[in-house]
Tab-separated table of C-alpha atoms in Angstrom:
chain	number	residue	atom	x	y	z
A	1	MET	CA	-11.076	0.863	-16.415
A	2	GLU	CA	-11.442	3.099	-13.385
A	3	HIS	CA	-8.608	3.409	-10.865
A	4	VAL	CA	-8.220	5.167	-7.533
A	5	SER	CA	-5.151	7.142	-6.565
A	6	THR	CA	-4.085	9.711	-4.022
A	7	ARG	CA	-0.919	11.470	-2.937
A	8	VAL	CA	0.049	11.177	0.721
A	9	VAL	CA	2.926	12.994	2.380
A	10	MET	CA	4.817	10.455	4.452
A	11	ARG	CA	7.740	10.902	6.806
A	12	LEU	CA	10.771	8.637	6.537
A	13	ILE	CA	12.164	8.273	10.053
A	14	THR	CA	15.895	7.631	9.964
A	15	ASP	CA	16.616	7.879	13.696
A	16	ALA	CA	15.303	9.546	16.846
A	17	THR	CA	16.191	13.051	15.634
A	18	HIS	CA	16.147	12.852	11.829
A	19	SER	CA	13.319	12.440	9.353
A	20	ARG	CA	12.383	13.480	5.840
A	21	ASP	CA	8.957	14.186	4.322
A	22	PHE	CA	8.099	13.183	0.750
A	23	GLY	CA	5.058	12.472	-1.364
A	24	VAL	CA	3.937	8.919	-2.039
A	25	GLU	CA	1.441	8.115	-4.787
A	26	CYS	CA	-0.992	5.402	-3.733
A	27	HIS	CA	-2.659	3.540	-6.628
A	28	TYR	CA	-5.386	0.912	-6.790
A	29	GLY	CA	-7.183	-0.694	-9.701
A	30	PRO	CA	-9.685	-3.506	-10.188
A	31	ASP	CA	-7.272	-5.245	-12.577
A	32	ASP	CA	-5.212	-6.197	-9.481
A	33	PRO	CA	-7.927	-6.076	-6.818
A	34	TYR	CA	-5.912	-7.343	-3.861
A	35	ALA	CA	-3.015	-4.895	-4.211
A	36	VAL	CA	-2.229	-1.269	-3.455
A	37	ARG	CA	0.871	0.182	-5.088
A	38	LEU	CA	2.937	2.802	-3.277
A	39	HIS	CA	5.085	4.805	-5.722
A	40	PHE	CA	7.886	6.566	-3.880
A	41	GLY	CA	9.181	8.430	-6.936
A	42	ALA	CA	12.512	10.204	-7.084
A	43	ALA	CA	12.744	10.263	-3.274
A	44	ALA	CA	13.615	6.550	-3.425
A	45	GLN	CA	14.922	6.031	-6.973
A	46	ASP	CA	11.361	5.429	-8.234
A	47	ALA	CA	10.748	2.545	-5.831
A	48	VAL	CA	7.347	0.856	-5.896
A	49	TRP	CA	6.064	-1.322	-3.065
A	50	VAL	CA	3.013	-3.505	-3.611
A	51	LEU	CA	1.024	-4.038	-0.428
A	52	SER	CA	-2.087	-6.012	0.333
A	53	ARG	CA	-5.178	-3.825	0.507
A	54	GLU	CA	-6.428	-6.013	3.354
A	55	LEU	CA	-3.157	-5.513	5.256
A	56	LEU	CA	-3.496	-1.734	5.017
A	57	LEU	CA	-7.102	-1.901	6.195
A	58	ARG	CA	-6.134	-4.087	9.174
A	59	GLY	CA	-3.192	-1.796	9.954
A	60	LEU	CA	-5.525	1.174	10.383
A	61	ARG	CA	-7.221	-0.682	13.271
A	62	GLY	CA	-4.258	-2.375	14.944
A	63	PRO	CA	-0.867	-4.001	14.419
A	64	ALA	CA	-0.793	-6.064	11.223
A	65	GLY	CA	1.700	-7.774	8.981
A	66	GLU	CA	4.269	-10.501	8.899
A	67	GLY	CA	7.448	-10.728	6.919
A	68	ASP	CA	8.605	-7.633	5.056
A	69	VAL	CA	5.704	-5.287	5.874
A	70	HIS	CA	4.391	-4.272	9.295
A	71	ILE	CA	1.720	-1.624	9.849
A	72	GLU	CA	0.236	-0.205	13.013
A	73	PRO	CA	-1.620	2.887	14.141
A	74	GLY	CA	0.288	5.530	16.039
A	75	ALA	CA	-0.764	8.441	18.170
A	76	ASP	CA	-2.299	11.618	16.752
A	77	ASP	CA	-4.038	10.040	13.723
A	78	SER	CA	-0.850	8.555	12.285
A	79	LEU	CA	0.053	5.193	10.841
A	80	PHE	CA	3.479	3.550	10.964
A	81	ILE	CA	4.575	1.403	8.044
A	82	ALA	CA	7.792	-0.614	8.295
A	83	LEU	CA	9.147	-1.941	4.991
A	84	ARG	CA	11.999	-4.446	5.075
A	85	GLY	CA	14.167	-4.600	1.955
A	86	LYS	CA	17.592	-5.882	1.025
A	87	ASP	CA	19.175	-2.662	2.336
A	88	GLY	CA	17.407	-2.677	5.705
A	89	ILE	CA	14.151	-1.376	7.144
A	90	ALA	CA	12.434	1.862	6.178
A	91	LEU	CA	10.101	3.248	8.833
A	92	LEU	CA	7.419	5.548	7.489
A	93	GLU	CA	4.895	7.639	9.367
A	94	ALA	CA	1.785	8.635	7.440
A	95	PRO	CA	-1.431	10.434	8.331
A	96	SER	CA	-4.241	7.892	8.788
A	97	ALA	CA	-7.119	9.997	7.459
A	98	PRO	CA	-6.061	10.291	3.786
A	99	LEU	CA	-5.133	6.600	3.691
A	100	ALA	CA	-8.503	5.670	5.216
A	101	ARG	CA	-10.308	7.805	2.588
A	102	PHE	CA	-8.234	6.187	-0.163
A	103	LEU	CA	-9.035	2.684	1.100
A	104	THR	CA	-12.739	3.556	1.337
A	105	ALA	CA	-12.622	4.632	-2.317
A	106	THR	CA	-10.982	1.320	-3.253
A	107	GLU	CA	-13.815	-0.549	-1.542
A	108	GLU	CA	-16.370	1.502	-3.468
A	109	LEU	CA	-14.619	0.400	-6.660
A	110	VAL	CA	-14.202	-3.266	-5.590
A	111	PRO	CA	-15.998	-4.240	-2.382
A	112	ALA	CA	-14.070	-6.493	-0.002
A	113	GLY	CA	-14.842	-10.104	-0.832
A	114	CYS	CA	-15.604	-9.345	-4.492
A	115	GLU	CA	-11.966	-9.328	-5.638
A	116	PRO	CA	-12.087	-12.733	-7.418
A	117	SER	CA	-14.777	-11.505	-9.817
A	118	HIS	CA	-12.332	-8.837	-11.067
A	119	LEU	CA	-9.475	-11.205	-11.841
A	120	ASP	CA	-8.728	-12.219	-15.417
A	121	TRP	CA	-8.096	-15.887	-14.691
A	122	ASP	CA	-7.426	-16.790	-18.344
A	123	SER	CA	-4.643	-14.222	-18.716
A	124	TRP	CA	-3.196	-15.173	-15.337
A	125	LEU	CA	-3.120	-18.873	-16.237
A	126	THR	CA	-1.629	-18.156	-19.675
A	127	ALA	CA	1.137	-16.062	-18.106
A	128	LEU	CA	1.807	-18.734	-15.499
A	129	LEU	CA	2.054	-21.519	-18.052
A	130	SER	CA	4.293	-19.505	-20.382
A	131	ALA	CA	6.765	-18.588	-17.607
C-alpha cells in the first residue's frame, strides 16, 4: 500500500530568545486516511503525534484546532503548531510550503471526502469488540 512521507525541519520555540531546529518525519497512509503522523525522533525521545489531516489543511489557511492541538499561519510562509501534552505546551514553527506539498500529495492518494472508502470497517469493529 502506498504511503506519503516527507521530512520537515521545524523550530521548537522555548522562549523569546531560545529555539532549536530539528527534523520531523511526516507520514500519511490510506490505511488511516484521516490522520497524519509526526515523528519527532530522538529530538523528543521518539515522540509521535497523530494529527487530523483536515486540521492541518485548515491551519494552513487560518487559525484551527481545539483542545491539545492549535495551528495557525504565521508571517513569512511559516506555520505555528502548538501541542499540549502532560508536560506543557510545545510551540513549533514550520515552513508552510513543504507541509502544503505534503498535504497535496496526501489528497492525491486519498481525496478529501473519500476517506471512508479506505477504512477497513471489519478489522476496526473486531478490534473494538475484542478490547
